[in-house]
Amino acid sequence: MSKKKSQNTESLIGSSPLRLDGREKVTGEAMFTDDFQFGPRMLHGRVVRCPHPHARIMYIDTSKALALPGVRAVVTGADSDDHIGLYLKDRFIFCKDRARFVGDPVAGVVAVSEEIAARACELVEVDYEVLEPVLDPVFGAAPSAPLLHPELEEYVCASYIDPQPGTNIANHFKVRKGDVESAWEKCAAVVERSFRVPHVQHVPIEPHIAVAKVADGGQITLWSSSQSPFAQRNLIAEALGLSQSDIRVIAPYVGGGFGSKAGVSVEGMAVVMARKVPGFPVKLRLTREEEFTCSFVRQALVAKTKVGADKDGNLLAMKTEYFWDAGAYAEYGVNITRASGYSSTGPYRIPHVWADSYCVYTNHPVGGPMRGFGMPEIHWGIEQIMDLVAEELGMDKVEFRLQNCLQGGDRNVTGMVMHPIGLSECIRKAAEAIEWKKPAIPTSPNRKRGKGLAIMWKAPAMPPNAGSSAWVRLNEDATVSIGLGGQEIGQGTFTVAAQMAAEVLGVPFDWVRISTPVDTRYSPYEWQTVASRLTWSMGNAIVDASRNARTQILEFAAEHWGEDPADLDIHSGEVVSYRSERSMPLKDMVIYGLPLPDGEGWHGGPIIGHGNFMPTYVTDLDNETGQGTRAVVHYTTGCQAVDLEVDTGTGQVTIHKIASAFDVGKAINPEQVRAQMEGGVVQGISTALLESLQFKDGQPANAGFVDYRIATSVDIPTEIIPIIVEVPQDDGPWGARGIGEHPMVPTAPAIANAVAAATGVRILELPLTAEKLYLEMESAEKSEV
């Protein structure tokens, strides 16, 4: 037998996603299904919500609601102690003195049925003093705007968040690099535009739902559809003045999240309600109407950008102002503002940069994380204005981007040296896939055809010390159980986790089980399932735990045989020696150990491996310049290219082909990577052509699927071409980095650029609806006459 030292990294590439086998997923040890029953003692909660965008709460009378038969309790702001929030603690679980958006929770009713709870909500009397609202972020940032959070100076926030007390600006992130003003005179082309992005909703099929129960001793158990069980435990404990050890969060599989189920939303309310009725589980579920405006929405954005390039097509200067509509509370949105600031140039090499990114309180619903975390919003403007600069210079848009895009070794907008990336390869391959240089021929006389592309970058937007941990336990039959705290939300995390453990341990993939549901009492810590970070961060922890278990096995097998552990390996579930060519199965030995010679005892024992990972190399950025050694752990980059047609009689856009090329470092499971690219394209098309939450004087106007349309099968392009580029990440498992959010980022600007190429009409405000495009084309025709 020849000596083989390295793991076979190809053996798992292309493994199929985990199969469903009856009621239990192949990797699932426990399911949050019928096994968890709450019984006839289950109570139900509903929420009294403010009908005004901005109002002072004068008094609340709950007596009539409490008198309704079947009502067990009513809670108000008096029942929660402190502010809650991830990056900025700026909101109460229930409003105390002021409500700041239509739907802000003012009181909660607990009853024996959801119907009785809803009727009781109508009996809660609240006296409001209606206040002037702020409904636009640019106005909200002005000194003349009504102050929505007078207590801003008192709020606790992360060290890298910079609130501006006495204003509506919850965070101000600045970039000052080079000398922007002196650079304009050196530019042969200067383009300045303003772009707008509306609020949109995540619309997961499963609404927000939580069940909370308080034991007689005060210990709390919370079952929640959550991307953030550990963060929920921590934030709720801090807000209620409890020990984290007294709160247990159990998180089963999530029926769609896209960021909306990160952090805390309904879960805090469910806990406060349950504290009023100890011993009884309380279930709180958002209606579909509540889902649209009472959970996180994607922040709206007004972007004002100016870009200049010299006569040779080299980008010289960029000046940007971002006014983020954070909504009523900015506890999560402040970090979106920060991420957009340190990514404000897009993946371009620009020597002179001035950027101001403002997180502005308004009286709209709460802006929070959504797939892309600010990057789809800022790239909407960045990638259109880059097309306009290229047009001014008479340059091909592909060549312009290849000339100016970042390469490994370049210094980016914050002064960070870029790690190796494959962005240039992504641009070339995406352009080739839609035959960029081939003329686009319309399919009929009433259609105009065009091609466009957009590039992107995105880093995991997270605290510098967001950590992951894992454990790996071998069972008697040598199957492997993995404990992890990351959540499966349909992105395939559990499949990749099983692949990684199997590869390191040298066992077949189908021997691996994921211990579910995630349970903060028993599962190892994970910061959150956000930021496209699990393959990279949690993956590193799983690899570390698996290596730890592997080392234990090889060391005691080597002791048993009297050999060097360096001469041993594990393959197909057996320990093998390349020196003596002996082998023995893992079965039984990984639990019971092995006998010593002559019956003199045993050695070894149950194998459990532990691992963790936390990046240690992210540095602070200067508060005044935004410059620093390493702003983020890494960037994922990519490009999308679109071939489409526009019906001149209706404005309807038909996408024939979209190529989606991304540098993923290493595709642990190529089929799942391609699926992420396809799903991101469809969601990107949806927000590009269809989606917009609309408000009239702060009141939601389309909070339901009747008036809020999302993309369906009829909107999918004729052909989606996913292209995998692999330039390994130095700190990723096998070089891997995340790809979950990124395919949604460049879709809208790529479509806008293709529409402009086809029609000559450029739309600067999302969405690109057929009506809007038709009217713009009609207006353009009239102006030519």
Coordinates of N, CA and C in Angstrom, one line a residue, residues 469-593:
S469 N -18.3 27.8 16.5 CA -17.8 26.6 17.2 C -18.6 25.4 16.7
A470 N -18.0 24.2 17.0 CA -18.6 23.0 16.5 C -18.1 21.8 17.4
W471 N -18.9 20.7 17.4 CA -18.3 19.5 18.0 C -18.7 18.4 17.0
V472 N -17.8 17.3 17.1 CA -18.0 16.1 16.3 C -17.9 14.9 17.2
R473 N -19.0 14.1 17.2 CA -19.0 12.9 18.0 C -19.2 11.7 17.2
L474 N -18.4 10.7 17.4 CA -18.5 9.4 16.7 C -19.4 8.4 17.5
N475 N -20.2 7.7 16.8 CA -21.1 6.7 17.5 C -20.6 5.3 17.3
E476 N -21.2 4.4 18.0 CA -20.7 3.0 18.0 C -20.5 2.4 16.6
D477 N -21.4 2.7 15.7 CA -21.3 2.2 14.3 C -20.4 3.0 13.4
A478 N -19.7 4.0 14.0 CA -18.8 4.9 13.3 C -19.5 6.0 12.5
T479 N -20.8 6.1 12.7 CA -21.5 7.2 12.1 C -21.1 8.4 12.9
V480 N -21.2 9.6 12.3 CA -20.7 10.8 12.9 C -21.9 11.8 13.2
S481 N -21.9 12.3 14.4 CA -22.9 13.4 14.7 C -22.1 14.7 14.8
I482 N -22.7 15.8 14.2 CA -22.1 17.1 14.2 C -23.0 18.0 15.0
G483 N -22.4 18.7 15.9 CA -23.2 19.8 16.6 C -22.7 21.1 16.1
L484 N -23.7 21.9 15.7 CA -23.3 23.3 15.2 C -24.5 24.2 15.6
G485 N -24.2 25.5 15.5 CA -25.1 26.5 15.8 C -25.7 27.3 14.7
G486 N -25.1 27.1 13.5 CA -25.6 27.7 12.3 C -26.9 27.1 11.8
Q487 N -27.7 27.8 11.1 CA -29.1 27.4 10.8 C -29.2 27.1 9.3
E488 N -30.1 26.1 9.1 CA -30.4 25.7 7.7 C -31.7 26.5 7.3
I489 N -31.5 27.4 6.4 CA -32.6 28.2 5.9 C -32.9 27.9 4.4
G490 N -32.5 26.7 3.9 CA -32.7 26.4 2.6 C -31.4 26.6 1.7
Q491 N -30.4 27.1 2.3 CA -29.2 27.4 1.5 C -28.2 26.2 1.4
G492 N -28.5 25.1 2.1 CA -27.7 23.9 2.0 C -26.5 23.8 3.0
T493 N -26.6 24.6 4.1 CA -25.5 24.6 5.1 C -25.3 23.3 5.7
F494 N -26.3 22.5 6.0 CA -26.1 21.2 6.6 C -25.4 20.2 5.7
T495 N -25.7 20.3 4.4 CA -25.1 19.5 3.4 C -23.6 19.7 3.4
V496 N -23.2 21.0 3.3 CA -21.8 21.4 3.2 C -21.1 21.0 4.5
A497 N -21.8 21.2 5.7 CA -21.2 20.8 7.0 C -20.9 19.3 7.0
A498 N -21.8 18.5 6.5 CA -21.6 17.0 6.5 C -20.4 16.7 5.5
Q499 N -20.4 17.4 4.4 CA -19.3 17.1 3.4 C -17.9 17.4 4.1
M500 N -17.8 18.5 4.8 CA -16.5 18.9 5.3 C -16.1 17.9 6.4
A501 N -17.0 17.5 7.3 CA -16.7 16.6 8.4 C -16.3 15.2 7.8
A502 N -17.0 14.7 6.8 CA -16.7 13.5 6.2 C -15.4 13.5 5.5
E503 N -15.0 14.6 4.9 CA -13.8 14.6 4.2 C -12.6 14.6 5.1
V504 N -12.7 15.3 6.2 CA -11.6 15.3 7.2 C -11.5 14.0 7.9
L505 N -12.6 13.4 8.3 CA -12.6 12.2 9.1 C -12.4 10.9 8.3
G506 N -12.5 11.0 7.0 CA -12.3 9.9 6.1 C -13.4 8.9 6.2
V507 N -14.6 9.3 6.3 CA -15.8 8.4 6.4 C -16.7 8.8 5.2
P508 N -17.6 7.9 4.8 CA -18.5 8.2 3.7 C -19.5 9.3 4.1
F509 N -19.9 10.1 3.2 CA -20.7 11.3 3.4 C -22.0 10.9 4.1
D510 N -22.6 9.7 3.7 CA -23.9 9.4 4.3 C -23.8 8.8 5.7
W511 N -22.6 8.8 6.2 CA -22.4 8.4 7.7 C -22.6 9.6 8.6
V512 N -22.7 10.8 8.0 CA -22.7 12.0 8.9 C -24.2 12.4 9.1
R513 N -24.4 12.8 10.4 CA -25.7 13.3 10.8 C -25.5 14.7 11.5
I514 N -26.4 15.6 11.2 CA -26.4 16.9 11.8 C -27.4 16.9 13.0
S515 N -26.9 17.3 14.2 CA -27.8 17.3 15.4 C -28.7 18.5 15.3
T516 N -29.9 18.3 15.1 CA -30.9 19.4 15.0 C -32.1 19.1 15.9
P517 N -32.9 20.1 16.3 CA -32.8 21.5 15.9 C -31.6 22.2 16.6
V518 N -31.2 23.3 16.2 CA -30.3 24.1 16.9 C -30.9 24.5 18.2
D519 N -30.2 24.3 19.3 CA -30.7 24.5 20.6 C -29.6 25.1 21.5
T520 N -29.8 26.4 21.9 CA -28.7 27.1 22.6 C -28.3 26.4 23.9
R521 N -29.1 25.4 24.4 CA -28.6 24.7 25.6 C -27.6 23.7 25.3
Y522 N -27.7 23.1 24.1 CA -26.8 22.0 23.7 C -25.9 22.2 22.5
S523 N -26.4 23.0 21.6 CA -25.6 23.3 20.4 C -24.4 24.2 20.7
P524 N -23.3 24.1 20.0 CA -22.2 25.0 20.1 C -22.5 26.3 19.6
Y525 N -21.8 27.3 20.1 CA -22.1 28.7 19.8 C -21.9 29.1 18.3
E526 N -22.8 29.8 17.7 CA -22.6 30.5 16.4 C -23.2 31.8 16.5
W527 N -22.5 32.9 16.0 CA -23.0 34.2 16.1 C -24.3 34.4 15.5
Q528 N -24.4 34.2 14.1 CA -25.7 34.3 13.5 C -25.6 33.6 12.1
T529 N -26.7 33.2 11.5 CA -26.7 32.7 10.1 C -27.0 33.9 9.2
V530 N -26.0 34.6 9.0 CA -26.1 35.9 8.1 C -24.8 36.1 7.4
A531 N -24.8 37.0 6.5 CA -23.5 37.5 6.0 C -22.8 36.5 5.1
S532 N -23.5 35.5 4.6 CA -22.9 34.5 3.8 C -21.6 33.9 4.4
R533 N -21.6 33.7 5.7 CA -20.3 33.4 6.4 C -20.2 32.0 6.9
L534 N -21.3 31.2 6.8 CA -21.2 29.9 7.4 C -20.3 28.9 6.8
T535 N -20.3 28.8 5.4 CA -19.3 27.9 4.8 C -17.9 28.2 5.2
W536 N -17.6 29.5 5.3 CA -16.3 30.0 5.6 C -16.0 29.9 7.2
S537 N -16.8 30.5 8.0 CA -16.6 30.6 9.4 C -16.9 29.3 10.1
M538 N -18.2 28.9 10.0 CA -18.6 27.7 10.7 C -17.9 26.5 10.1
G539 N -17.6 26.6 8.8 CA -16.9 25.5 8.1 C -15.5 25.3 8.7
N540 N -14.8 26.4 9.0 CA -13.5 26.3 9.7 C -13.6 25.7 11.0
A541 N -14.7 26.0 11.8 CA -14.9 25.4 13.1 C -15.2 23.9 13.0
I542 N -16.0 23.5 12.0 CA -16.2 22.0 11.7 C -15.0 21.3 11.3
V543 N -14.2 21.9 10.5 CA -12.9 21.3 10.1 C -12.0 21.2 11.3
D544 N -11.9 22.2 12.2 CA -11.1 22.1 13.4 C -11.6 21.0 14.3
A545 N -12.9 20.9 14.5 CA -13.4 19.8 15.4 C -13.1 18.5 14.8
S546 N -13.3 18.3 13.5 CA -13.1 17.0 12.8 C -11.6 16.6 12.9
R547 N -10.7 17.6 12.7 CA -9.3 17.3 12.8 C -8.9 16.9 14.3
N548 N -9.6 17.5 15.2 CA -9.4 17.2 16.6 C -9.8 15.7 16.9
A549 N -10.9 15.3 16.4 CA -11.4 14.0 16.5 C -10.5 13.0 15.8
R550 N -10.1 13.4 14.6 CA -9.2 12.5 13.8 C -7.9 12.3 14.5
T551 N -7.3 13.4 15.1 CA -6.0 13.2 15.8 C -6.2 12.3 16.9
Q552 N -7.3 12.4 17.7 CA -7.5 11.4 18.8 C -7.5 10.0 18.3
I553 N -8.2 9.7 17.2 CA -8.3 8.4 16.7 C -6.9 7.9 16.2
L554 N -6.2 8.7 15.5 CA -4.9 8.2 15.0 C -3.9 8.0 16.1
E555 N -3.9 8.9 17.1 CA -2.9 8.8 18.2 C -3.2 7.5 19.0
F556 N -4.4 7.2 19.3 CA -4.5 5.9 20.1 C -4.5 4.7 19.2
A557 N -4.8 4.8 17.9 CA -4.6 3.6 17.0 C -3.1 3.4 16.8
A558 N -2.3 4.5 16.7 CA -0.8 4.3 16.6 C -0.2 3.7 17.9
E559 N -0.8 4.2 19.0 CA -0.3 3.6 20.3 C -0.6 2.1 20.3
H560 N -1.8 1.7 19.9 CA -2.2 0.3 19.9 C -1.3 -0.5 19.0
W561 N -0.9 0.0 17.9 CA -0.1 -0.7 16.9 C 1.4 -0.5 17.2
G562 N 1.8 0.4 18.0 CA 3.2 0.8 18.2 C 3.8 1.4 17.0
E563 N 3.0 2.3 16.4 CA 3.5 3.0 15.2 C 3.4 4.5 15.4
D564 N 3.9 5.2 14.4 CA 3.9 6.7 14.4 C 2.6 7.1 13.8
P565 N 1.9 8.1 14.5 CA 0.6 8.6 13.9 C 0.7 9.1 12.5
A566 N 1.9 9.6 12.2 CA 2.1 10.2 10.9 C 2.0 9.2 9.8
D567 N 2.2 7.9 10.1 CA 2.1 6.8 9.1 C 0.7 6.3 8.9
L568 N -0.3 6.9 9.7 CA -1.7 6.4 9.6 C -2.6 7.3 8.9
D569 N -3.7 6.8 8.5 CA -4.7 7.6 7.8 C -6.1 6.9 8.1
I570 N -7.2 7.7 7.7 CA -8.5 7.1 7.8 C -9.1 7.2 6.5
H571 N -9.6 6.0 6.0 CA -10.1 6.0 4.6 C -11.3 5.0 4.6
S572 N -12.5 5.6 4.1 CA -13.7 4.8 4.0 C -14.1 4.2 5.4
G573 N -13.9 4.9 6.4 CA -14.3 4.4 7.8 C -13.3 3.4 8.4
E574 N -12.1 3.3 7.9 CA -11.1 2.4 8.5 C -9.8 3.1 8.7
V575 N -9.2 2.8 9.8 CA -7.8 3.3 10.1 C -6.8 2.4 9.3
V576 N -6.0 3.0 8.6 CA -5.0 2.2 7.8 C -3.6 2.7 8.1
S577 N -2.6 1.8 8.0 CA -1.2 2.1 8.2 C -0.5 2.0 6.9
Y578 N 0.2 3.0 6.4 CA 0.9 3.0 5.2 C 2.3 2.3 5.4
R579 N 2.7 2.1 6.7 CA 3.9 1.4 6.9 C 3.7 -0.1 7.1
S580 N 2.8 -0.5 7.9 CA 2.6 -1.9 8.1 C 1.5 -2.5 7.3
E581 N 0.7 -1.7 6.6 CA -0.4 -2.1 5.8 C -1.5 -2.8 6.6
R582 N -1.5 -2.5 7.9 CA -2.7 -3.0 8.7 C -3.8 -2.0 8.6
S583 N -5.0 -2.5 8.9 CA -6.2 -1.7 8.9 C -7.2 -2.2 10.0
M584 N -8.0 -1.3 10.5 CA -9.1 -1.8 11.4 C -10.2 -0.7 11.3
P585 N -11.5 -1.2 11.4 CA -12.6 -0.3 11.3 C -12.8 0.6 12.5
L586 N -13.4 1.8 12.2 CA -13.7 2.7 13.3 C -14.8 2.2 14.2
K587 N -15.6 1.3 13.6 CA -16.8 0.8 14.4 C -16.3 0.3 15.7
D588 N -17.1 0.6 16.8 CA -16.8 0.2 18.2 C -15.6 0.9 18.8
M589 N -14.5 0.9 18.1 CA -13.3 1.4 18.7 C -13.4 2.9 19.1
V590 N -14.3 3.6 18.4 CA -14.4 5.1 18.7 C -15.3 5.3 19.9
I591 N -15.9 4.3 20.4 CA -16.6 4.4 21.7 C -16.0 3.6 22.8
Y592 N -15.7 2.3 22.5 CA -15.2 1.4 23.5 C -13.7 1.3 23.6
G593 N -13.0 1.9 22.7 CA -11.6 1.8 22.7 C -11.0 0.5 22.2

